[in-house]
PDB file of C-alpha atoms in Angstrom:
ATOM      1  CA  UNK A 442      86.687  50.821 -75.006  1.00  0.00           C
ATOM      2  CA  UNK A 443      87.000  50.141 -71.576  1.00  0.00           C
ATOM      3  CA  UNK A 444      85.079  53.440 -68.975  1.00  0.00           C
ATOM      4  CA  UNK A 445      84.227  52.795 -65.589  1.00  0.00           C
ATOM      5  CA  UNK A 446      81.030  53.200 -65.955  1.00  0.00           C
ATOM      6  CA  UNK A 447      81.706  50.286 -68.553  1.00  0.00           C
ATOM      7  CA  UNK A 448      83.715  48.307 -65.453  1.00  0.00           C
ATOM      8  CA  UNK A 449      81.842  48.795 -63.476  1.00  0.00           C
ATOM      9  CA  UNK A 450      78.358  47.529 -64.818  1.00  0.00           C
ATOM     10  CA  UNK A 451      81.251  44.342 -65.071  1.00  0.00           C
ATOM     11  CA  UNK A 452      81.582  43.980 -61.756  1.00  0.00           C
ATOM     12  CA  UNK A 453      78.537  43.569 -60.541  1.00  0.00           C
ATOM     13  CA  UNK A 454      77.632  40.698 -63.534  1.00  0.00           C
ATOM     14  CA  UNK A 455      81.253  38.819 -62.930  1.00  0.00           C
ATOM     15  CA  UNK A 456      79.206  38.730 -59.117  1.00  0.00           C
ATOM     16  CA  UNK A 457      75.563  38.572 -59.738  1.00  0.00           C
ATOM     17  CA  UNK A 458      74.004  34.554 -59.104  1.00  0.00           C
ATOM     18  CA  UNK A 459      74.096  32.751 -62.160  1.00  0.00           C
ATOM     19  CA  UNK A 460      72.718  29.437 -60.776  1.00  0.00           C
ATOM     20  CA  UNK A 461      69.874  31.192 -59.994  1.00  0.00           C
ATOM     21  CA  UNK A 462      67.428  29.338 -57.301  1.00  0.00           C
ATOM     22  CA  UNK A 463      62.767  30.168 -57.134  1.00  0.00           C
ATOM     23  CA  UNK A 464      62.629  31.590 -54.489  1.00  0.00           C
ATOM     24  CA  UNK A 465      63.144  34.914 -55.825  1.00  0.00           C
ATOM     25  CA  UNK A 466      60.571  34.022 -59.742  1.00  0.00           C
ATOM     26  CA  UNK A 467      58.153  37.197 -58.330  1.00  0.00           C
ATOM     27  CA  UNK A 468      61.081  40.372 -58.462  1.00  0.00           C
ATOM     28  CA  UNK A 469      63.069  38.252 -61.258  1.00  0.00           C
ATOM     29  CA  UNK A 470      59.093  38.128 -63.780  1.00  0.00           C
ATOM     30  CA  UNK A 471      58.729  42.067 -62.393  1.00  0.00           C
ATOM     31  CA  UNK A 472      61.913  43.058 -63.080  1.00  0.00           C
ATOM     32  CA  UNK A 473      62.229  41.018 -66.414  1.00  0.00           C
ATOM     33  CA  UNK A 474      58.515  43.111 -67.500  1.00  0.00           C
ATOM     34  CA  UNK A 475      60.243  46.131 -66.379  1.00  0.00           C
ATOM     35  CA  UNK A 476      62.765  45.606 -68.781  1.00  0.00           C
ATOM     36  CA  UNK A 477      60.855  45.885 -71.636  1.00  0.00           C
ATOM     37  CA  UNK A 478      58.447  48.477 -70.650  1.00  0.00           C
ATOM     38  CA  UNK A 479      62.628  50.694 -70.381  1.00  0.00           C
ATOM     39  CA  UNK A 480      63.306  48.449 -73.901  1.00  0.00           C
ATOM     40  CA  UNK A 481      59.744  49.916 -75.997  1.00  0.00           C
ATOM     41  CA  UNK A 482      60.428  53.373 -75.261  1.00  0.00           C
ATOM     42  CA  UNK A 483      64.127  53.538 -75.505  1.00  0.00           C
ATOM     43  CA  UNK A 484      62.940  51.794 -79.237  1.00  0.00           C
ATOM     44  CA  UNK A 485      61.011  54.596 -79.762  1.00  0.00           C
ATOM     45  CA  UNK A 486      62.851  57.094 -78.680  1.00  0.00           C
ATOM     46  CA  UNK A 487      66.118  55.130 -81.442  1.00  0.00           C
ATOM     47  CA  UNK A 488      63.015  54.625 -84.183  1.00  0.00           C
ATOM     48  CA  UNK A 489      64.389  51.534 -83.797  1.00  0.00           C
ATOM     49  CA  UNK A 490      62.710  48.344 -85.257  1.00  0.00           C
ATOM     50  CA  UNK A 491      63.698  46.117 -82.919  1.00  0.00           C
ATOM     51  CA  UNK A 492      62.121  45.195 -79.321  1.00  0.00           C
ATOM     52  CA  UNK A 493      62.916  44.347 -76.813  1.00  0.00           C
ATOM     53  CA  UNK A 494      66.051  42.522 -77.401  1.00  0.00           C
ATOM     54  CA  UNK A 495      68.195  44.988 -79.192  1.00  0.00           C
ATOM     55  CA  UNK A 496      71.497  46.914 -79.083  1.00  0.00           C
ATOM     56  CA  UNK A 497      70.469  50.806 -78.701  1.00  0.00           C
ATOM     57  CA  UNK A 498      74.588  51.635 -78.052  1.00  0.00           C
ATOM     58  CA  UNK A 499      74.320  51.080 -81.518  1.00  0.00           C
ATOM     59  CA  UNK A 500      71.815  53.138 -82.777  1.00  0.00           C
ATOM     60  CA  UNK A 501      72.730  55.546 -81.395  1.00  0.00           C
ATOM     61  CA  UNK A 502      76.908  55.833 -81.810  1.00  0.00           C
ATOM     62  CA  UNK A 503      77.964  52.453 -83.333  1.00  0.00           C
ATOM     63  CA  UNK A 504      81.750  53.538 -81.514  1.00  0.00           C
ATOM     64  CA  UNK A 505      80.262  52.517 -77.858  1.00  0.00           C
ATOM     65  CA  UNK A 506      81.447  49.329 -77.671  1.00  0.00           C
ATOM     66  CA  UNK A 507      83.005  47.860 -74.493  1.00  0.00           C
ATOM     67  CA  UNK A 508      86.761  45.615 -75.671  1.00  0.00           C
ATOM     68  CA  UNK A 509      86.468  42.487 -76.051  1.00  0.00           C
ATOM     69  CA  UNK A 510      88.317  40.680 -72.725  1.00  0.00           C
ATOM     70  CA  UNK A 511      85.599  42.609 -70.946  1.00  0.00           C
ATOM     71  CA  UNK A 512      82.850  40.714 -72.222  1.00  0.00           C
ATOM     72  CA  UNK A 513      85.484  37.259 -72.300  1.00  0.00           C
ATOM     73  CA  UNK A 514      86.059  37.919 -68.772  1.00  0.00           C
ATOM     74  CA  UNK A 515      81.618  38.118 -67.473  1.00  0.00           C
ATOM     75  CA  UNK A 516      80.823  35.434 -70.490  1.00  0.00           C
ATOM     76  CA  UNK A 517      83.102  33.385 -68.481  1.00  0.00           C
ATOM     77  CA  UNK A 518      81.663  33.690 -65.017  1.00  0.00           C
ATOM     78  CA  UNK A 519      78.046  33.421 -67.076  1.00  0.00           C
ATOM     79  CA  UNK A 520      78.667  29.875 -68.356  1.00  0.00           C
ATOM     80  CA  UNK A 521      75.709  27.941 -70.224  1.00  0.00           C
ATOM     81  CA  UNK A 522      72.724  30.839 -70.996  1.00  0.00           C
ATOM     82  CA  UNK A 523      70.802  31.261 -74.296  1.00  0.00           C
ATOM     83  CA  UNK A 524      73.084  32.899 -76.410  1.00  0.00           C
ATOM     84  CA  UNK A 525      70.474  36.109 -76.051  1.00  0.00           C
ATOM     85  CA  UNK A 526      71.759  36.530 -72.307  1.00  0.00           C
ATOM     86  CA  UNK A 527      75.551  37.207 -73.534  1.00  0.00           C
ATOM     87  CA  UNK A 528      74.254  39.493 -76.012  1.00  0.00           C
ATOM     88  CA  UNK A 529      72.239  41.262 -73.882  1.00  0.00           C
ATOM     89  CA  UNK A 530      74.731  41.546 -71.439  1.00  0.00           C
ATOM     90  CA  UNK A 531      76.873  42.892 -73.792  1.00  0.00           C
ATOM     91  CA  UNK A 532      74.863  45.628 -75.349  1.00  0.00           C
ATOM     92  CA  UNK A 533      74.303  46.984 -71.528  1.00  0.00           C
ATOM     93  CA  UNK A 534      77.706  47.013 -70.987  1.00  0.00           C
ATOM     94  CA  UNK A 535      77.854  48.528 -74.497  1.00  0.00           C
ATOM     95  CA  UNK A 536      75.190  50.996 -73.064  1.00  0.00           C
ATOM     96  CA  UNK A 537      77.481  51.252 -69.834  1.00  0.00           C
ATOM     97  CA  UNK A 538      80.205  52.611 -72.536  1.00  0.00           C
ATOM     98  CA  UNK A 539      77.666  54.925 -74.544  1.00  0.00           C
ATOM     99  CA  UNK A 540      76.183  56.764 -70.774  1.00  0.00           C
ATOM    100  CA  UNK A 541      79.739  57.743 -69.707  1.00  0.00           C
ATOM    101  CA  UNK A 542      81.086  58.527 -73.213  1.00  0.00           C
ATOM    102  CA  UNK A 543      77.586  60.363 -75.137  1.00  0.00           C
ATOM    103  CA  UNK A 544      77.079  63.871 -74.553  1.00  0.00           C
ATOM    104  CA  UNK A 545      73.717  63.851 -74.646  1.00  0.00           C
ATOM    105  CA  UNK A 546      70.878  61.438 -74.012  1.00  0.00           C
ATOM    106  CA  UNK A 547      67.420  60.910 -73.773  1.00  0.00           C
ATOM    107  CA  UNK A 548      65.826  61.281 -70.591  1.00  0.00           C
ATOM    108  CA  UNK A 549      64.903  58.301 -70.496  1.00  0.00           C
ATOM    109  CA  UNK A 550      64.860  56.078 -67.394  1.00  0.00           C
ATOM    110  CA  UNK A 551      68.162  53.103 -67.765  1.00  0.00           C
ATOM    111  CA  UNK A 552      67.297  50.040 -70.030  1.00  0.00           C
ATOM    112  CA  UNK A 553      69.140  47.136 -68.977  1.00  0.00           C
ATOM    113  CA  UNK A 554      69.140  47.872 -65.078  1.00  0.00           C
ATOM    114  CA  UNK A 555      66.074  46.110 -64.682  1.00  0.00           C
ATOM    115  CA  UNK A 556      67.691  43.382 -66.432  1.00  0.00           C
ATOM    116  CA  UNK A 557      71.176  43.626 -64.388  1.00  0.00           C
ATOM    117  CA  UNK A 558      69.241  43.400 -60.864  1.00  0.00           C
ATOM    118  CA  UNK A 559      66.855  39.850 -62.530  1.00  0.00           C
ATOM    119  CA  UNK A 560      70.686  38.747 -62.940  1.00  0.00           C
ATOM    120  CA  UNK A 561      72.089  39.654 -59.364  1.00  0.00           C
ATOM    121  CA  UNK A 562      68.617  37.713 -58.830  1.00  0.00           C
ATOM    122  CA  UNK A 563      69.038  34.871 -59.749  1.00  0.00           C
ATOM    123  CA  UNK A 564      70.221  33.845 -63.229  1.00  0.00           C
ATOM    124  CA  UNK A 565      69.996  34.801 -66.742  1.00  0.00           C
ATOM    125  CA  UNK A 566      66.739  34.021 -68.444  1.00  0.00           C
ATOM    126  CA  UNK A 567      65.616  32.387 -71.997  1.00  0.00           C
ATOM    127  CA  UNK A 568      63.943  31.972 -74.903  1.00  0.00           C
ATOM    128  CA  UNK A 569      60.826  29.821 -75.755  1.00  0.00           C
ATOM    129  CA  UNK A 570      60.192  28.540 -79.431  1.00  0.00           C
ATOM    130  CA  UNK A 571      55.969  30.359 -78.451  1.00  0.00           C
ATOM    131  CA  UNK A 572      57.602  33.356 -78.806  1.00  0.00           C
ATOM    132  CA  UNK A 573      57.922  34.002 -74.738  1.00  0.00           C
ATOM    133  CA  UNK A 574      60.114  34.919 -72.293  1.00  0.00           C
ATOM    134  CA  UNK A 575      60.849  32.574 -69.496  1.00  0.00           C
ATOM    135  CA  UNK A 576      62.180  33.673 -66.457  1.00  0.00           C
ATOM    136  CA  UNK A 577      63.108  30.694 -63.804  1.00  0.00           C
ATOM    137  CA  UNK A 578      59.775  28.434 -64.866  1.00  0.00           C
ATOM    138  CA  UNK A 579      57.579  31.699 -65.351  1.00  0.00           C
ATOM    139  CA  UNK A 580      56.841  32.149 -69.397  1.00  0.00           C
ATOM    140  CA  UNK A 581      55.502  35.562 -70.025  1.00  0.00           C
ATOM    141  CA  UNK A 582      53.426  37.146 -73.532  1.00  0.00           C
ATOM    142  CA  UNK A 583      56.820  39.485 -75.123  1.00  0.00           C
ATOM    143  CA  UNK A 584      53.052  40.992 -75.375  1.00  0.00           C
ATOM    144  CA  UNK A 585      54.060  44.330 -77.581  1.00  0.00           C
ATOM    145  CA  UNK A 586      55.523  47.279 -77.703  1.00  0.00           C
ATOM    146  CA  UNK A 587      52.919  49.122 -77.464  1.00  0.00           C
ATOM    147  CA  UNK A 588      51.462  47.942 -74.722  1.00  0.00           C
ATOM    148  CA  UNK A 589      54.721  47.240 -72.659  1.00  0.00           C
ATOM    149  CA  UNK A 590      55.053  51.378 -73.141  1.00  0.00           C
ATOM    150  CA  UNK A 591      51.969  51.775 -71.130  1.00  0.00           C
ATOM    151  CA  UNK A 592      52.643  49.297 -68.470  1.00  0.00           C
ATOM    152  CA  UNK A 593      53.867  51.478 -65.563  1.00  0.00           C
ATOM    153  CA  UNK A 594      56.958  52.002 -63.661  1.00  0.00           C
ATOM    154  CA  UNK A 595      58.710  49.426 -61.563  1.00  0.00           C
ATOM    155  CA  UNK A 596      60.078  50.695 -58.305  1.00  0.00           C
ATOM    156  CA  UNK A 597      64.204  49.134 -58.440  1.00  0.00           C
ATOM    157  CA  UNK A 598      64.097  49.860 -54.501  1.00  0.00           C
ATOM    158  CA  UNK A 599      64.992  46.264 -53.150  1.00  0.00           C
ATOM    159  CA  UNK A 600      62.915  45.196 -50.008  1.00  0.00           C
ATOM    160  CA  UNK A 601      59.947  46.408 -53.296  1.00  0.00           C
ATOM    161  CA  UNK A 602      61.700  43.119 -55.017  1.00  0.00           C
ATOM    162  CA  UNK A 603      61.937  41.263 -51.434  1.00  0.00           C
ATOM    163  CA  UNK A 604      58.041  42.009 -50.263  1.00  0.00           C
ATOM    164  CA  UNK A 605      57.178  40.427 -54.053  1.00  0.00           C
ATOM    165  CA  UNK A 606      59.412  37.856 -53.872  1.00  0.00           C
ATOM    166  CA  UNK A 607      57.717  37.011 -49.839  1.00  0.00           C
ATOM    167  CA  UNK A 608      54.377  36.650 -52.091  1.00  0.00           C
TER     168      UNK A 608
END
């Protein structure tokens, strides 16, 4: 299914800098941590035992699915990434469909916006064999759902993110 929000998000993802660089690592790490926090909130609200990477839309309405053609268009632009990156992109697009079609959603912050901003600021991420999340060359401990839920929210303002990178 294609909706206005899903098409707008697909366009953002297609324009993202998937090659990346190391000059925005600090903000990208902060954005990943904010994604972990928001994902923990949504896991609690949906009763999901999966965390941090899961299809939130499927937990709420399994029919809220982006069409395969839209996913294919974004996947071609993303290039070679770990499978979890394409999965999270697909789940973000599914959530965009859900946000346009669900009558009511929990009053929580948009779960995938920090991840989309992280992609826009310079590429994907990876998972290593020890359970860490790798953003550029930084390894982030996943921690627990409870630890993530207790983190202070990150302001997603571009100037604030730029200030993190300036050091």
